[in-house]
CSV table of C-alpha atoms and ligand atoms in Angstrom, one decimal:
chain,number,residue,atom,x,y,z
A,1,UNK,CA,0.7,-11.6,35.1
A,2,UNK,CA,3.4,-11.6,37.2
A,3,UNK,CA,5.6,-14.8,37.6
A,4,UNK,CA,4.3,-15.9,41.8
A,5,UNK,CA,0.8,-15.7,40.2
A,6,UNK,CA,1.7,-17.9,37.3
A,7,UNK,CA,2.3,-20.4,39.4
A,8,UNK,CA,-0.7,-20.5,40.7
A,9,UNK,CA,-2.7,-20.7,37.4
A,10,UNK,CA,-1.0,-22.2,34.9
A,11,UNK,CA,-2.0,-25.7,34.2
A,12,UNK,CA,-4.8,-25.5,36.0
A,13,UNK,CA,-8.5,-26.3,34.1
A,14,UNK,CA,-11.1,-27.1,37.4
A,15,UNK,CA,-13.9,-26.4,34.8
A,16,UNK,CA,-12.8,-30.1,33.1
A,17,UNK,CA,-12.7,-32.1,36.7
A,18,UNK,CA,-15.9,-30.9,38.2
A,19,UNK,CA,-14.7,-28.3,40.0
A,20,UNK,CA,-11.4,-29.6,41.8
A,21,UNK,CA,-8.9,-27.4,42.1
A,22,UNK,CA,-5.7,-29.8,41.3
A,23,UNK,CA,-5.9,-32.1,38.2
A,24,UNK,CA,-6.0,-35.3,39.5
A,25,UNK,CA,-3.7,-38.1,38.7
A,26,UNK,CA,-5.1,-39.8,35.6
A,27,UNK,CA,-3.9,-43.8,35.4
A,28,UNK,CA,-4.2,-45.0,32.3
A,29,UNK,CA,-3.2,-47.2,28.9
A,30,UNK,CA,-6.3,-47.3,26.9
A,31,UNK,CA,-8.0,-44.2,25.6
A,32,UNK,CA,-11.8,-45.1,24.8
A,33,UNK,CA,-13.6,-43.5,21.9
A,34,UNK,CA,-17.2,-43.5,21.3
A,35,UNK,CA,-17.7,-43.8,18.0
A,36,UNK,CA,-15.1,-44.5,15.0
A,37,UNK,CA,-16.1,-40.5,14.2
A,38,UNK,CA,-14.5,-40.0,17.7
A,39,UNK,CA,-11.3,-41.9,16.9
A,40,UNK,CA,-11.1,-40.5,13.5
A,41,UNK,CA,-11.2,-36.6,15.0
A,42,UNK,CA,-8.8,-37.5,17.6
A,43,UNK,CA,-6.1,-39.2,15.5
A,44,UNK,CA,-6.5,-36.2,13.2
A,45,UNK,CA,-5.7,-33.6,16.3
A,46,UNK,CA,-2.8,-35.8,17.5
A,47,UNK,CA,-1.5,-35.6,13.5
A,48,UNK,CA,-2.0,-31.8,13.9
A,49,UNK,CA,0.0,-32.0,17.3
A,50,UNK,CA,-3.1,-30.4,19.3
A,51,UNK,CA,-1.7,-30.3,23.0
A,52,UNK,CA,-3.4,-33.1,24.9
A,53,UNK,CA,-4.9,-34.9,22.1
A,54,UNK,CA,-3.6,-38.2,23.3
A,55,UNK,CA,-5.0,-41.6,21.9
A,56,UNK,CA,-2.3,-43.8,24.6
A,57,UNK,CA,-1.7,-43.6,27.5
A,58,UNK,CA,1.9,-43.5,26.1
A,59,UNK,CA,1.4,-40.4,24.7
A,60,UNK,CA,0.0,-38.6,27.8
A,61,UNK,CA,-3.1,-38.2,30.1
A,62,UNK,CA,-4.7,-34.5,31.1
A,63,UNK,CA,-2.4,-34.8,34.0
A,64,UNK,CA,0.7,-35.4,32.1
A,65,UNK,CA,-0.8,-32.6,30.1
A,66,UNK,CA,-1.3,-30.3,32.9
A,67,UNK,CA,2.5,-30.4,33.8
A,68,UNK,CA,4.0,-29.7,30.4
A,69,UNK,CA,1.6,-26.7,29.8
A,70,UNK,CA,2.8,-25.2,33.1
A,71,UNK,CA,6.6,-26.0,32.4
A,72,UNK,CA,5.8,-24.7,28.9
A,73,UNK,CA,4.3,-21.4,30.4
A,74,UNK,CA,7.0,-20.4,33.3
A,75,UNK,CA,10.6,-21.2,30.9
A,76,UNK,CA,8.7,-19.4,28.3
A,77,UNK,CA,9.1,-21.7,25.7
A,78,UNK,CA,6.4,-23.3,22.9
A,79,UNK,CA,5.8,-26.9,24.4
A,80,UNK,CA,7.0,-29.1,27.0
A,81,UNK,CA,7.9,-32.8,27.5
A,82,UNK,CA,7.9,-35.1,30.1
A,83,UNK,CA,10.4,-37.8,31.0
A,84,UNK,CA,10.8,-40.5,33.7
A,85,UNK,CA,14.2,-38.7,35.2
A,86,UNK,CA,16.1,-35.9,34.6
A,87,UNK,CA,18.7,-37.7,33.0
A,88,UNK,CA,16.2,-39.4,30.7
A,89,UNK,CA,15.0,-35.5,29.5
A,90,UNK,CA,18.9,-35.0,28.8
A,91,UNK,CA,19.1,-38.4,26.7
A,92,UNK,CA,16.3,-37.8,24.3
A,93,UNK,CA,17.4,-34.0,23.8
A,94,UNK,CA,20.5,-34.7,22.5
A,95,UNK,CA,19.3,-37.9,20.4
A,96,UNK,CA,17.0,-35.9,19.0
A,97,UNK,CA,19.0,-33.5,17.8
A,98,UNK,CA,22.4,-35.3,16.3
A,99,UNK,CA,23.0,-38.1,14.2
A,100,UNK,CA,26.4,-39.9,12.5
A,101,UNK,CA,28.8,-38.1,11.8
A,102,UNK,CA,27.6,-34.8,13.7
A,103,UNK,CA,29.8,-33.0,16.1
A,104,UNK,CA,28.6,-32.1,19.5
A,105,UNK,CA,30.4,-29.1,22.2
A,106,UNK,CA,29.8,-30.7,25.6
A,107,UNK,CA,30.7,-28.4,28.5
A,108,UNK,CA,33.2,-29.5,30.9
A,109,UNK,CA,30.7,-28.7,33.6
A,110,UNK,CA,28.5,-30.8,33.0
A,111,UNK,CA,26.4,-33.1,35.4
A,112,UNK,CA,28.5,-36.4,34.7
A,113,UNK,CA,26.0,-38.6,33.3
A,114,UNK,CA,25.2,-36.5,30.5
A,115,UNK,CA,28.6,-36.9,29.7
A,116,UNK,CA,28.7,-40.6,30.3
A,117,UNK,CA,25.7,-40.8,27.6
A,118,UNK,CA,27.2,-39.0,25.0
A,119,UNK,CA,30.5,-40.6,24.8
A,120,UNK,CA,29.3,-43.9,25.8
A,121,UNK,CA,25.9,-44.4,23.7
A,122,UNK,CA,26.2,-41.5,21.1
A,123,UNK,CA,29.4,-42.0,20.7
A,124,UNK,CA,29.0,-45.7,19.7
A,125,UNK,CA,26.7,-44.0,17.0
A,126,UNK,CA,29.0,-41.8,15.6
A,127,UNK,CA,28.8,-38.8,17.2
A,128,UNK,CA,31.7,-36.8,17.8
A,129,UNK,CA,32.2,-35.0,21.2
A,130,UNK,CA,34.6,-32.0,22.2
A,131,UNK,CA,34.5,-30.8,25.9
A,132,UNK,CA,35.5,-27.1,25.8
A,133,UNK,CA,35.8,-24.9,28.7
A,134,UNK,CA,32.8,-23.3,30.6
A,135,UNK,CA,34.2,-19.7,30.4
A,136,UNK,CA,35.1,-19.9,26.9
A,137,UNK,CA,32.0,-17.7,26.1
A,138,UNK,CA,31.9,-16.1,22.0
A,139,UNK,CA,35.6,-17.5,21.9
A,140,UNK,CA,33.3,-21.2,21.8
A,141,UNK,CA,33.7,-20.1,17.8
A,142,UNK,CA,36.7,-21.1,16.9
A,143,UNK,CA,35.5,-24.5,18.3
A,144,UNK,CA,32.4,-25.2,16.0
A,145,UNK,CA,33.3,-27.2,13.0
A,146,UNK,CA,31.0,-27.7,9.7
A,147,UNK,CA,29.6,-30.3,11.4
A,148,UNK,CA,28.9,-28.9,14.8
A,149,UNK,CA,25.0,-29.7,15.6
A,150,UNK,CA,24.5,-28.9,19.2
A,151,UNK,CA,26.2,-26.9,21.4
A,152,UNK,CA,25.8,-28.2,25.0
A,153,UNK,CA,25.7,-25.8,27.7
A,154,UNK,CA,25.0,-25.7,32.0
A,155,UNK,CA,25.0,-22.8,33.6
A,156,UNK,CA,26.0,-23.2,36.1
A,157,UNK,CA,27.8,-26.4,36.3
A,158,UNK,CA,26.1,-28.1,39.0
A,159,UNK,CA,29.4,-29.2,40.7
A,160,UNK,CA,31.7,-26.5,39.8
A,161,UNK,CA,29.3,-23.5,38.8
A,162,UNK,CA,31.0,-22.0,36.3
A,163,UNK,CA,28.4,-19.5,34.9
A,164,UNK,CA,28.3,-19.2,31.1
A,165,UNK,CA,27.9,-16.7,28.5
A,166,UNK,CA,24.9,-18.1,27.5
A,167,UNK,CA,23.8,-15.1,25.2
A,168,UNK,CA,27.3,-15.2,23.3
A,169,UNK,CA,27.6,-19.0,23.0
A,170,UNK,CA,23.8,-19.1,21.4
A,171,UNK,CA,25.0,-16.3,18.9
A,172,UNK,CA,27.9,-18.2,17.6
A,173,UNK,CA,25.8,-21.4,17.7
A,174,UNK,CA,23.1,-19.7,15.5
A,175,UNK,CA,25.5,-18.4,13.0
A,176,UNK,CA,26.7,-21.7,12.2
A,177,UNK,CA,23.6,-23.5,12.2
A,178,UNK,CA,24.1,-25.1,15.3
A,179,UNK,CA,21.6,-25.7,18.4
A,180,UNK,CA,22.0,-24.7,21.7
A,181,UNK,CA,20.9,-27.4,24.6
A,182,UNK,CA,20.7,-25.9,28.0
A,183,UNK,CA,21.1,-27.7,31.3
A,184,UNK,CA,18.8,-25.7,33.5
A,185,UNK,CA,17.9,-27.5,36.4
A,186,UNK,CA,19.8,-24.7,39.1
A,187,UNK,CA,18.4,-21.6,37.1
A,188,UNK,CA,15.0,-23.3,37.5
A,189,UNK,CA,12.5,-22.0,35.1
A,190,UNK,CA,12.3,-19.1,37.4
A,191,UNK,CA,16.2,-17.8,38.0
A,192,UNK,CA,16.7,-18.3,34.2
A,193,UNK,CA,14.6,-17.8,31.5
A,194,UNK,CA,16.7,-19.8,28.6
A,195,UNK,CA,14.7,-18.7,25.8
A,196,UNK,CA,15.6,-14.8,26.3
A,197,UNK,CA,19.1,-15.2,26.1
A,198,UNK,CA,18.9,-18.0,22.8
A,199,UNK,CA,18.4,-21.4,24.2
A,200,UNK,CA,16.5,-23.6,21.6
A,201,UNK,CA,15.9,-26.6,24.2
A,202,UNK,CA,15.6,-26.6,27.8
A,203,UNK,CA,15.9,-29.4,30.1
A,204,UNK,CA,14.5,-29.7,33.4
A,205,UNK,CA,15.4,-32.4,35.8
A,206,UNK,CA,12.2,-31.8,37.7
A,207,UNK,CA,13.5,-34.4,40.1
A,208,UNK,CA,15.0,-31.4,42.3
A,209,UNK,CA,13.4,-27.9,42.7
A,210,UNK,CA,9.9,-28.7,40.8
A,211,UNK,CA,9.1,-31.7,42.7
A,212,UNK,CA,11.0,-30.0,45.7
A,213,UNK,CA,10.6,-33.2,48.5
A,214,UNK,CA,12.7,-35.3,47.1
A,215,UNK,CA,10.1,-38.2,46.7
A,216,UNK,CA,9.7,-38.3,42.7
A,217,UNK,CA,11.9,-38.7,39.5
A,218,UNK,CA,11.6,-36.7,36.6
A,219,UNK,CA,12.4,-34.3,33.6
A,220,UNK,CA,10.8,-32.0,31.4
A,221,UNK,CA,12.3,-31.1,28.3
A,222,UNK,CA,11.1,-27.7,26.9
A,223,UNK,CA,11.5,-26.5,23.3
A,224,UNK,CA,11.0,-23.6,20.7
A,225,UNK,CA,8.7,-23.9,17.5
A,226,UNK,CA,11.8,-25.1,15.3
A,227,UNK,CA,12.9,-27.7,17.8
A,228,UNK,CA,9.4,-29.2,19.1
A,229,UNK,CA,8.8,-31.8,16.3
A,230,UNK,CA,12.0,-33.8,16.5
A,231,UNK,CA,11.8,-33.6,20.1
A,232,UNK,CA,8.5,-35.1,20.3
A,233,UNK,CA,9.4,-37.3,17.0
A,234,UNK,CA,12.0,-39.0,19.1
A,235,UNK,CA,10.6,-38.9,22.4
A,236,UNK,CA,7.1,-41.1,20.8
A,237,UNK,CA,10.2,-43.4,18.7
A,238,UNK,CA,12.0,-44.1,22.4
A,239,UNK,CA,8.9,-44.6,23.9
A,240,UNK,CA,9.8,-42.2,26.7
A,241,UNK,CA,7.0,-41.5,29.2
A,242,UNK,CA,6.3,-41.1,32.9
A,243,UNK,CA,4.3,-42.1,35.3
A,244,UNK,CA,1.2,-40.2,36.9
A,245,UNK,CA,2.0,-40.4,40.3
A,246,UNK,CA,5.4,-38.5,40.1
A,247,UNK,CA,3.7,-35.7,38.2
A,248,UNK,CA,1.4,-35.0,40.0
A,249,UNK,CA,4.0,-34.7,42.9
A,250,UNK,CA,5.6,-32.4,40.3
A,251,UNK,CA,2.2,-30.4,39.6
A,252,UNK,CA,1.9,-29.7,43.4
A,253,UNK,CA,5.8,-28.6,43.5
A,254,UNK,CA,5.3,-26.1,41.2
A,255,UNK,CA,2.9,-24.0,43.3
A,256,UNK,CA,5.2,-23.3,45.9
A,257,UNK,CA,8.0,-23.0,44.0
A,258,UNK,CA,8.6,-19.0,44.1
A,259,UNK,CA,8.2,-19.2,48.0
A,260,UNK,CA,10.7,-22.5,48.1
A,261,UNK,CA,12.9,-20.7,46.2
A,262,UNK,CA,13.0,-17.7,48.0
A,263,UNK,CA,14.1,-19.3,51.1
A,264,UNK,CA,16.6,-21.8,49.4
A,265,UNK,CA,18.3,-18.3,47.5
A,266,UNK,CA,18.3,-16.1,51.1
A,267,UNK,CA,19.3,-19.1,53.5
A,268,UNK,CA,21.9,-20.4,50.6
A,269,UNK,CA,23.5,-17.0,50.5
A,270,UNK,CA,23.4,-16.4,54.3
A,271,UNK,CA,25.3,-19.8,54.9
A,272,UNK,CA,28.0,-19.1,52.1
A,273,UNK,CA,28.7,-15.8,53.0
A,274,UNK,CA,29.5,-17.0,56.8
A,275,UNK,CA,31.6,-19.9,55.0
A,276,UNK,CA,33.5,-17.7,52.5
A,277,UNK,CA,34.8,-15.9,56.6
A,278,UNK,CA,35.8,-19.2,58.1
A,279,UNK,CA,39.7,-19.8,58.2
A,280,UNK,CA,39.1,-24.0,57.8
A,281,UNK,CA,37.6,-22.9,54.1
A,282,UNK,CA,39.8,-21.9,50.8
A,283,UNK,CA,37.1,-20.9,48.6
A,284,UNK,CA,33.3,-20.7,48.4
A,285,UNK,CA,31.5,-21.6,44.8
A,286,UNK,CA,28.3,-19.4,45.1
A,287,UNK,CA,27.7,-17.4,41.6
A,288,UNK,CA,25.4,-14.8,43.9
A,289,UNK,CA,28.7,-14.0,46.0
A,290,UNK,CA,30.1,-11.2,44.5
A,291,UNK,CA,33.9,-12.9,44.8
A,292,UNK,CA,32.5,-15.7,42.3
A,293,UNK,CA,34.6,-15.4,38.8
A,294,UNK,CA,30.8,-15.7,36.9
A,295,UNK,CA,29.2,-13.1,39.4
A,296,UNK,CA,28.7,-10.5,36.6
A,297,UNK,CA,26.9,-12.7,34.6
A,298,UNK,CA,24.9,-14.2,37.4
A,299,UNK,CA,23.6,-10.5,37.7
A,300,UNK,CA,23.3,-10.0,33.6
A,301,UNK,CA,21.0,-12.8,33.4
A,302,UNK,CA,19.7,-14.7,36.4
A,303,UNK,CA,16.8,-13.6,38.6
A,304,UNK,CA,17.8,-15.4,41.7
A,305,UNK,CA,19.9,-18.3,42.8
A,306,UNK,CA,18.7,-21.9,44.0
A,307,UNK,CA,20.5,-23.3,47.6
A,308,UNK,CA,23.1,-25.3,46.0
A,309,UNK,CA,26.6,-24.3,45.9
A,310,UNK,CA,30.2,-26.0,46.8
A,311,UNK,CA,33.5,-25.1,48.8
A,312,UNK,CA,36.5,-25.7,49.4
A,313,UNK,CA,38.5,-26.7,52.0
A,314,UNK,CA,41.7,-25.8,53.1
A,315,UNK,CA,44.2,-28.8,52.9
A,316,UNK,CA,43.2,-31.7,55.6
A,317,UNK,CA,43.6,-35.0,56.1
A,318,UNK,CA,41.0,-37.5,54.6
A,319,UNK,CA,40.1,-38.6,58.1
A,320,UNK,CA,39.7,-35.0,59.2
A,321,UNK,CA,37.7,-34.1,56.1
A,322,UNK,CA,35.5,-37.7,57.4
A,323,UNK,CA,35.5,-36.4,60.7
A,324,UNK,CA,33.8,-33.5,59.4
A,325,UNK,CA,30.8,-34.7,57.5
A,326,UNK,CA,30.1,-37.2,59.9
A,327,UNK,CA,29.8,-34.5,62.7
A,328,UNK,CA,27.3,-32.7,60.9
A,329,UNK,CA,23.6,-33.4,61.9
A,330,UNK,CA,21.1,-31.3,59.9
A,331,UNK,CA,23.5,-31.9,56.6
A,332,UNK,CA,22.6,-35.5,54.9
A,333,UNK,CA,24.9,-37.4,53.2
A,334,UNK,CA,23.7,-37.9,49.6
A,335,UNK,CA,23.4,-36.8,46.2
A,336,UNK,CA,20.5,-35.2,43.8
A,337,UNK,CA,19.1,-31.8,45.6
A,338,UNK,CA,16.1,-29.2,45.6
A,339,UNK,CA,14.4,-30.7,48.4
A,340,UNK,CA,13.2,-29.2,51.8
A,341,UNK,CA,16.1,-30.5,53.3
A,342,UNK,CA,20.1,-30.2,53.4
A,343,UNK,CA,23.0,-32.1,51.8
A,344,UNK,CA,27.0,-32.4,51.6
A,345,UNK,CA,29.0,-34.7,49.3
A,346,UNK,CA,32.2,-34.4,48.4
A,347,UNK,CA,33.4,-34.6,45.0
A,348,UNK,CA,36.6,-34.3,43.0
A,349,UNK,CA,36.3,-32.4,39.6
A,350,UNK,CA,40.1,-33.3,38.8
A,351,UNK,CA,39.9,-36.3,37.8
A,352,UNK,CA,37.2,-35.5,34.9
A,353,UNK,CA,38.0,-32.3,34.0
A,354,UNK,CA,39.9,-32.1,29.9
A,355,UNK,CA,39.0,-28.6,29.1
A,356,UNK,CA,39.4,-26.3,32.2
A,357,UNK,CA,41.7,-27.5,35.2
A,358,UNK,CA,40.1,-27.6,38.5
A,359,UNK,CA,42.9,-25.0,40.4
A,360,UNK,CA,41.6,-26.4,44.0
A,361,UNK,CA,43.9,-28.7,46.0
A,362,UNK,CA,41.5,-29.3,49.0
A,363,UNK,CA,38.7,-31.2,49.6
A,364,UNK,CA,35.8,-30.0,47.5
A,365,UNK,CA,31.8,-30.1,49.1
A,366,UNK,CA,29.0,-29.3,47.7
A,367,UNK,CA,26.2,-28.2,50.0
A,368,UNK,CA,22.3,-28.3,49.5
A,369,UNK,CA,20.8,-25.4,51.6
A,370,UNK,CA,17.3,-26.6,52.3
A,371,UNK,CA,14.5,-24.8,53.8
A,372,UNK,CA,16.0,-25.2,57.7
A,373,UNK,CA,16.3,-21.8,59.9
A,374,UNK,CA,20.3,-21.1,58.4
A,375,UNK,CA,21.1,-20.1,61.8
A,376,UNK,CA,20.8,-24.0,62.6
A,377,UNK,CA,22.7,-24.8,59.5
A,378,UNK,CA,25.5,-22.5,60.8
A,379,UNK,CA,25.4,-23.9,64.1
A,380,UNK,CA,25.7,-27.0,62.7
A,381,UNK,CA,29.0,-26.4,60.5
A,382,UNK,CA,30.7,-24.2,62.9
A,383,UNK,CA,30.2,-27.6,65.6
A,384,UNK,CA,31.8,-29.5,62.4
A,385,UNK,CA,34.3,-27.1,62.1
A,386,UNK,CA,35.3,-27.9,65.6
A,387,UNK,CA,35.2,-31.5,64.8
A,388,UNK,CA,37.6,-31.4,61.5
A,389,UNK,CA,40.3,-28.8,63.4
A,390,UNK,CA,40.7,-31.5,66.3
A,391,UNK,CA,41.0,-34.5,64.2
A,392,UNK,CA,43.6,-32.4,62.1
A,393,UNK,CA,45.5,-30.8,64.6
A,394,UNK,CA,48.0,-28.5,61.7
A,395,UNK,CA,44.2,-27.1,61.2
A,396,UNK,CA,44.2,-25.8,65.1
A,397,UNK,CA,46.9,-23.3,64.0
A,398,UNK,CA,44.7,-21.7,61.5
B,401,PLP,C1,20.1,-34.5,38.9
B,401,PLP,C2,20.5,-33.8,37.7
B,401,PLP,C3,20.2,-34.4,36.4
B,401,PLP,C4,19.5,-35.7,36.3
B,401,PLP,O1,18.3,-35.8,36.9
B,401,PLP,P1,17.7,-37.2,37.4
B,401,PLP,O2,16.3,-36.9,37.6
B,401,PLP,O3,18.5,-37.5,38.6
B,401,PLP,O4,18.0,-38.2,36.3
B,401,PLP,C5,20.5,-33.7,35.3
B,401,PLP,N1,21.2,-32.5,35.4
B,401,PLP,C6,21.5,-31.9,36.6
B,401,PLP,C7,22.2,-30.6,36.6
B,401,PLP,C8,21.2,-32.6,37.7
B,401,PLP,O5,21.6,-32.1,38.9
């Protein structure tokens, strides 16, 4: 079946809720049984980890159930998880999978707060952490000690988008006995399938392309065979859950994720492209441009690109670079991303970065190309543009 029909199917039981085409959002704590037979059968499916026998609400309703099976289906992998954030999803993986004393390679591209949980809570539980460089790819070996447990990889980085040689990293990984944890959230599970190229868990932070509106939280964790029981283990021992509501927002994301992401990939590239032309900017961060240093291995292993991407600017002012954002009116101000709509924010890798020096001395942005006519979007930066060259009159000369 191909993938756009997938989307459509998978998940989906209308047979089980007389006839209605969405699983509905199942509320619920207590799980009834009729009879102590009933209980009996059911605790024995859960021991036997029979997808969607749940006896808690804790432990899933047919509408969590409906989610991971679809997530499950379109990254390829053997079973999904849910979480109540993205972040959340990244937590459990990685607690799941290291203890005392284990070593952990953390990208330096990765989203911050991943690397804020590792150092701050793992850490204080005896977990080592060495950021290595995104590019690094099968040279990652001569970083992986005897106690190297997890190899920590996102591709791209989400603020710098380094791409990764995700295929060369999971080789060395495997040889020593180590796992590889993917960050996939801008791949989505349909730009990058992390299971072809080695990946053994998957994360998700559904809050952006899945639920797509930006009006739920929420991860999904996906694993293979070998890594699904400690995953689950640890995700029951945390307590980790979600809520209904915000997967079924999730569930209803999914089916129009191929078109969404069409028209984030076409409009994103469209808008960069004009960018990458414009004298105010030093360098545009879009793998799918061919002048991106990971280009090559956008095209080896990605099947499209989301609408999130960053530039640079050339050298301005602070007030110029304020001046700027301000003056845009279809661009909001604001992190997350993979809604319908557009976003700036400026950030400053610098500061962070140990393994692989930001080279940029101008103002970085990242931009969220939502699902606007990119004509507009244009319009709309070339007006800023305007805005940032007056209040920075050295830009006039440019
Ligand atoms: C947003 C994000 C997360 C965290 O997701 P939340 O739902 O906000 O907790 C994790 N990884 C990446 C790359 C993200 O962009």
């Amino acid at each position: 079946m191909k993938e756009q029909t997938k989307l459509v199917t998978t998940g989906r039981h209308p047979e089980r809720y007389s006839g209605l085409v969405n699983t509905p959002v199942f509320r619920g704590s207590t799980i009834l049984h009729q009879s102590m037979a009933e209980w009996e059968d059911k605790k024995k499916r859960r021991a036997a980890d029979e997808h969607g026998a749940s006896t808690y609400g804790r432990f899933g309703t047919p509408t969590h159930h409906a989610l991971e099976e679809a997530v499950a289906e379109l990254e390829g992998g053997f079973r999904s998880q849910v979480y109540p954030s993205g972040l959340a999803a990244c937590a459990t993986a990685l607690t799941s999978l290291l203890s005392a004393g284990d070593h952990v390679l953390l990208t330096d591209s990765a989203y911050s707060p991943t690397r804020g949980f590792l150092t701050r809570v793992l850490g204080r539980f005896g977990v080592e952490v060495t950021i290595y460089d995104p590019t690094v790819g099968a040279g990652i070996e001569a970083n992986i000690r005897p106690n190297t447990r997890v190899i920590y990889v996102e591709s791209p980085g989400s603020e710098t988008f380094e791409i990764q040689d995700i295929p060369a990293i999971a080789a060395a990984a495997h040889r020593h006995g180590a796992k590889v944890v993917m960050d996939n959230t801008w791949g989505t599970p349909l730009f990058f399938k992390p299971f072809q190229h080695g990946v053994d868990v998957s994360i998700q932070a559904a809050t952006k392309y899945i639920v797509g509106h930006s009006d739920a939280m929420l991860g999904i964790v996906t694993c293979t065979e070998e890594t699904w029981p400690l995953i689950k283990r640890t995700t029951q021992d945390l307590g980790q859950t979600a809520g209904p509501d915000d997967i079924y927002l999730a569930l209803r994301g999914v089916r129009t994720m191929n078109v969404r992401l069409r028209q984030h990939w076409k409009a994103g590239v469209e808008v960069a492209t004009w960018l990458e032309n414009r004298p105010e900017v030093e360098k545009v961060l879009h793998p799918a441009l061919p002048s991106h240093p990971g280009h090559e291995l956008w095209k080896r292993d990605f099947l499209g690109a989301c609408g999130l991407f960053a530039m640079v600017l050339k050298p301005a002012s602070p007030a110029a670079v304020e001046a700027f954002i301000d003056s845009l009116q279809l661009f909001g101000i604001g992190v997350s991303w993979g809604g319908y709509e557009s976003l700036i924010i400026p950030f400053n890798p610098s500061g962070d970065r140990v393994a692989a020096k930001w080279p940029y001395t101008g103002q970085a942005l990242r931009l969220h190309i939502g699902l606007e006519d990119p004509a507009d979007l244009i319009a709309d930066l070339e007006h800023g543009f305007e805005t940032l060259k007056h209040a920075d009159p050295q830009l006039l000369a440019v």
